[in-house]
Short mmCIF file of C-alpha atoms and ligand atoms in Angstrom, two decimals:
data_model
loop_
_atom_site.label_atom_id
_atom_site.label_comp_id
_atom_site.label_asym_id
_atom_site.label_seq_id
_atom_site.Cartn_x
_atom_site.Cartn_y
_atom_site.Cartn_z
CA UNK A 1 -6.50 13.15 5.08
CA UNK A 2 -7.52 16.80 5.59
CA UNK A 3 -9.07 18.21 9.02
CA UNK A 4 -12.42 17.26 8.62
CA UNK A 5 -11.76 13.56 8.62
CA UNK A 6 -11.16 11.25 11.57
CA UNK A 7 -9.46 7.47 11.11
CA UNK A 8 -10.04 6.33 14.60
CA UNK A 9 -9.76 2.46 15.18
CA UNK A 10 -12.30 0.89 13.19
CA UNK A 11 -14.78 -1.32 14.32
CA UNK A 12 -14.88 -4.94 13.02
CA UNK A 13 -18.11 -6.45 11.24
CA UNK A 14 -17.24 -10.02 10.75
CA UNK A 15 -13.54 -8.72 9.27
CA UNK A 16 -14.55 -5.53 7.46
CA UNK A 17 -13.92 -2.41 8.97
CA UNK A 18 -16.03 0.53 9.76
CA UNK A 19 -14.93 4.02 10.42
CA UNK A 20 -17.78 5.32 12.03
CA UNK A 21 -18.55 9.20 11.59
CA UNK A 22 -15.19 9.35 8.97
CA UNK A 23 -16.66 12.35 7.48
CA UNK A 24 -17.86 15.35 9.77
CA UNK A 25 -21.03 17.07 8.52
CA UNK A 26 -18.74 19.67 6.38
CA UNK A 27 -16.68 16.89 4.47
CA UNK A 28 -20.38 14.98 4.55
CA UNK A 29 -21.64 18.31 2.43
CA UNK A 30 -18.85 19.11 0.34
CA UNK A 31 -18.78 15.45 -0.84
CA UNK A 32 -22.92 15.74 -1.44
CA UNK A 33 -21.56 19.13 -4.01
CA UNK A 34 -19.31 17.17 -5.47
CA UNK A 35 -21.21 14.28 -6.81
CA UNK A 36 -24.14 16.68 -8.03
CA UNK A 37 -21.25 17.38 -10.55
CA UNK A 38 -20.85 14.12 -10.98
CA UNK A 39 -25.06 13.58 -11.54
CA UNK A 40 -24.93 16.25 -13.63
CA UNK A 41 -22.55 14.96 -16.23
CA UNK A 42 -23.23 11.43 -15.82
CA UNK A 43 -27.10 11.16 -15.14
CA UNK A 44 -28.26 8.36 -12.50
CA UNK A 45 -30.10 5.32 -14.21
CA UNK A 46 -31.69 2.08 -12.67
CA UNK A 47 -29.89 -1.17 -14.14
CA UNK A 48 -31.84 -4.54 -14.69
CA UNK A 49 -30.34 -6.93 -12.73
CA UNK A 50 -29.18 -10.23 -14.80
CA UNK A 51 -32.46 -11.84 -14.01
CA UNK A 52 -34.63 -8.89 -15.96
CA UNK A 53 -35.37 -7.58 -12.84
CA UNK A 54 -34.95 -3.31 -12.54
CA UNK A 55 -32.80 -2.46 -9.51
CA UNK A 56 -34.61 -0.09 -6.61
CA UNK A 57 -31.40 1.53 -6.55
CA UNK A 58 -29.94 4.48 -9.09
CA UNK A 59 -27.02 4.66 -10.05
CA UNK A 60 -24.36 6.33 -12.09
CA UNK A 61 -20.39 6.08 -11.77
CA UNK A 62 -16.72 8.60 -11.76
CA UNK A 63 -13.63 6.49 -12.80
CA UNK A 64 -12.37 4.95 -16.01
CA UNK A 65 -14.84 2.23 -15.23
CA UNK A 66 -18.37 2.70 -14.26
CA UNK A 67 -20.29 -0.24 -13.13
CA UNK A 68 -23.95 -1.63 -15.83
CA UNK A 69 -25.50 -4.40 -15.89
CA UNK A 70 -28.66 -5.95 -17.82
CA UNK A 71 -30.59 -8.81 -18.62
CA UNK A 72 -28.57 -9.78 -22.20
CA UNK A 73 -25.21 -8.85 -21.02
CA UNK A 74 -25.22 -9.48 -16.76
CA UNK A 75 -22.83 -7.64 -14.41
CA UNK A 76 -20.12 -5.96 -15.65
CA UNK A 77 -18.13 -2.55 -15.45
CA UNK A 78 -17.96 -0.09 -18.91
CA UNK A 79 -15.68 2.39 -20.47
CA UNK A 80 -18.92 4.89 -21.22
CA UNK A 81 -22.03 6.10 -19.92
CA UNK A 82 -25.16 4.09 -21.27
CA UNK A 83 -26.07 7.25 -23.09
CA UNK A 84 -22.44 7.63 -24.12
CA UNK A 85 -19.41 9.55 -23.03
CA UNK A 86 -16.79 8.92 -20.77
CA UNK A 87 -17.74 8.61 -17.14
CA UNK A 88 -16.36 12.00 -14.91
CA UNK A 89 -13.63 11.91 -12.87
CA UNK A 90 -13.36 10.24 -9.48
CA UNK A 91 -13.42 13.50 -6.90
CA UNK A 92 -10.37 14.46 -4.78
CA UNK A 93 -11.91 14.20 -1.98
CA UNK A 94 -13.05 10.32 -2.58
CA UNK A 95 -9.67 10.03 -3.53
CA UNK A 96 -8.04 10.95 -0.43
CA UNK A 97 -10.35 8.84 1.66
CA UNK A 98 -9.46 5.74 0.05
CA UNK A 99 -5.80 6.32 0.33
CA UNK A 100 -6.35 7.57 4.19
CA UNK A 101 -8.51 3.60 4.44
CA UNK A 102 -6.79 1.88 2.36
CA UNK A 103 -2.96 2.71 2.52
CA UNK A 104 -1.17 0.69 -0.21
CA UNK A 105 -3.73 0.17 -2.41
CA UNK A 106 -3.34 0.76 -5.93
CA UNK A 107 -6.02 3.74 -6.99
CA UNK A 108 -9.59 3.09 -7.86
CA UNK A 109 -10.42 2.63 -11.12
CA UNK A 110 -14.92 3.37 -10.37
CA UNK A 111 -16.97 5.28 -8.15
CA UNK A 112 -19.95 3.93 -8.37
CA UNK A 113 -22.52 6.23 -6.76
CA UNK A 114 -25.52 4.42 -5.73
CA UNK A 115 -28.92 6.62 -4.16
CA UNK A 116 -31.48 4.87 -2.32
CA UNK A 117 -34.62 6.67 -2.11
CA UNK A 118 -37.55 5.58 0.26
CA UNK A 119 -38.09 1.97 -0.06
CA UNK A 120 -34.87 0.90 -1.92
CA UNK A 121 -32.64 -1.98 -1.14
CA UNK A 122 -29.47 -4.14 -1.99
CA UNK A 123 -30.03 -7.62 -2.08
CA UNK A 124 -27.05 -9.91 -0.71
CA UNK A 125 -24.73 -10.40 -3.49
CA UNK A 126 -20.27 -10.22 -3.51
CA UNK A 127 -18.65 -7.70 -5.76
CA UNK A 128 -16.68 -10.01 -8.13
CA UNK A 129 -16.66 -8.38 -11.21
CA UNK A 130 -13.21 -7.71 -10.79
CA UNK A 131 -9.54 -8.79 -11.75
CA UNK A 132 -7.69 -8.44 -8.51
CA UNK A 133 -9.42 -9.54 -5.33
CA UNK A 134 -6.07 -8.49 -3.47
CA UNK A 135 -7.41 -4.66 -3.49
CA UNK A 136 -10.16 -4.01 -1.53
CA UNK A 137 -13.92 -2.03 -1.50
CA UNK A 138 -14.55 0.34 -0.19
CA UNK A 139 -17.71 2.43 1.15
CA UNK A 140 -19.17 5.85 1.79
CA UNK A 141 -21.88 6.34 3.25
CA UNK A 142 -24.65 9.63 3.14
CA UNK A 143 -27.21 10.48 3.83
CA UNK A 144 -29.97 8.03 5.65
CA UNK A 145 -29.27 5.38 8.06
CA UNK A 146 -29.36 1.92 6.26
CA UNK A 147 -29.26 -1.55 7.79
CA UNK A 148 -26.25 -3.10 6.15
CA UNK A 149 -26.11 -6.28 6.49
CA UNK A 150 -22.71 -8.62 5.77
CA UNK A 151 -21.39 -12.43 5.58
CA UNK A 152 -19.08 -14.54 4.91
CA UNK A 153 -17.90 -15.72 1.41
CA UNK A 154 -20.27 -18.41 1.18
CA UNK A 155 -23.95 -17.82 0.47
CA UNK A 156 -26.77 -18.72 3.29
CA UNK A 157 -23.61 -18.52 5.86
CA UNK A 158 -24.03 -16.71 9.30
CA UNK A 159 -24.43 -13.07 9.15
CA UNK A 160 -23.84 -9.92 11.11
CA UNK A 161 -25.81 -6.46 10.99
CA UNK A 162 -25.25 -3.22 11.11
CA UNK A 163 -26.75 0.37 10.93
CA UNK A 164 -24.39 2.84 8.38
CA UNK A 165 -24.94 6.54 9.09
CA UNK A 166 -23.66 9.45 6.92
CA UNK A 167 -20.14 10.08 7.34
CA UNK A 168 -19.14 6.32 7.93
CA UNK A 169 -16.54 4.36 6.29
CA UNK A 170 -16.69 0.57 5.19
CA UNK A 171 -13.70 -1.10 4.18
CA UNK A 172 -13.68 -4.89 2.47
CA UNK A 173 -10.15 -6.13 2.47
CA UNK A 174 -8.86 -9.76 3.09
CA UNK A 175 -10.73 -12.12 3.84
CA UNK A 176 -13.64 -9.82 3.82
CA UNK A 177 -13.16 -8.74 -0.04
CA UNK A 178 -15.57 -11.78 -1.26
CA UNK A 179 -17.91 -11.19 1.94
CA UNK A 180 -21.59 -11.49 0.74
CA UNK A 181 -23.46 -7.95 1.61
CA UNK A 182 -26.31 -6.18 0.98
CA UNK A 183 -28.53 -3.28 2.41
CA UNK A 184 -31.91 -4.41 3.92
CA UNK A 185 -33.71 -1.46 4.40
CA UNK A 186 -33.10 2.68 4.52
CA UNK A 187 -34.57 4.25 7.61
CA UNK A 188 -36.11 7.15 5.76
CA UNK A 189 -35.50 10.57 6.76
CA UNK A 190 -33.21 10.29 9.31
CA UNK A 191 -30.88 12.88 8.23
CA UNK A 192 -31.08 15.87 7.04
CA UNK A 193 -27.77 15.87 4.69
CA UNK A 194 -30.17 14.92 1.26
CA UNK A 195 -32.91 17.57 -0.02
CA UNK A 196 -35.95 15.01 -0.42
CA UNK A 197 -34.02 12.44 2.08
CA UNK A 198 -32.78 9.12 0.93
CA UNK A 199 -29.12 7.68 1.16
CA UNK A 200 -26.17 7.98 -1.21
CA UNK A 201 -23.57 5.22 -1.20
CA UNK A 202 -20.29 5.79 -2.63
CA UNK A 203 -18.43 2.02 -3.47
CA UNK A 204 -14.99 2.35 -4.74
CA UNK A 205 -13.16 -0.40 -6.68
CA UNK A 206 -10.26 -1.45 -8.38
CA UNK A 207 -11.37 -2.80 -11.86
CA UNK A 208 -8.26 -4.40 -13.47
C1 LIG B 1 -23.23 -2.17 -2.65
O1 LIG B 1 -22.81 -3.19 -2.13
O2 LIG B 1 -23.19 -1.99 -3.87
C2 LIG B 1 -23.81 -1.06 -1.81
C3 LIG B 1 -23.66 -1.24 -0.34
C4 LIG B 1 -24.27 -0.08 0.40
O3 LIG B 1 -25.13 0.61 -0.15
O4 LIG B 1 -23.89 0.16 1.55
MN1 LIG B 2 -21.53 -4.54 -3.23
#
């Protein structure tokens, strides 16, 4: 953990954890530089969901794995970039706030960098395309507040909101690693981190 990062207690949101404000505005900043790198060699695209439908959300990914998904093939993770080439490396700095969150874990395999601009959403889904449901998610959020919204492991169960601001750390471990979760809506423009406005969220896995 360097000094611009702050692991109070979390807060719980039905059994995942939230670090709000993890990342002060400098560690917010140097993590936007970072994944313009990323951007750059790994461009964002907007994957068809398994129904045909295209998401609102882009998307690219850093890791050996980056997460695609279409209407032949479904949801799955990838070795390459859908216009080829390995996907960049995970940054440092992502690294060391998953082992700060996450103590224990083995390392994330993807980084999957998801921007919502105005008007985007996440419908309520679980992140299962994974071997080992004993490591858990976790989140990074930039950028624009959004109104994440989270449940239990059963679909159409009771769920609990919350507002995400940049700087704030999710973490789905335990019983929470199957929650269902999604983002409802992005109050444009509410910070000033993004040129152009919009929210960047950072989801880190283990694939295998
Ligand atoms: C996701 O579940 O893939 C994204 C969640 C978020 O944007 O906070
Ligand atoms: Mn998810």
């Amino acid at each position: 953990m360097d000094r611009h990062e702050r692991a109070g207690s979390p807060l719980d949101l039905n059994g995942a954890q939230v670090y709000p404000e993890y990342l002060d505005p400098a560690a917010q900043a140097a993590l936007v530089a970072a994944l313009r790198d990323v951007v750059a060699q790994a461009p964002l695209f907007s994957p068809e969901t398994r129904r045909g439908k295209k998401m609102s959300v882009a998307m690219t990914s850093a890791g050996r794995y980056g997460w695609y998904s279409d209407r032949s093939r479904g949801y799955r993770y990838e070795r390459q970039h859908p216009e080829g080439g390995a996907w960049p490396p995970i940054p440092d700095q992502v690294l060391g706030i998953w082992r700060a969150v996450a103590p224990g874990a083995r390392d994330p395999d993807c980084c999957l960098v998801n921007v919502y601009r105005e008007g985007a959403k996440m419908g309520l889904h679980q992140d299962r395309d994974e071997a080992d449901f004993t490591q858990p998610v976790v989140s990074v959020s930039l950028g624009d507040e959004a109104l994440f919204r989270i449940g239990g492991t059963e679909r159409g169960g009771r769920t609990q909101s919350a507002w995400l601001r940049s700087g704030d750390v999710l973490v789905m471990g335990g019983d929470a690693r199957l929650a269902y979760h999604g983002v409802d809506r992005i109050k444009f423009g509410t910070s000033t981190l993004l040129k152009g406005g919009g929210r960047i969220n950072l989801t880190l896995r283990v694939v295998d």
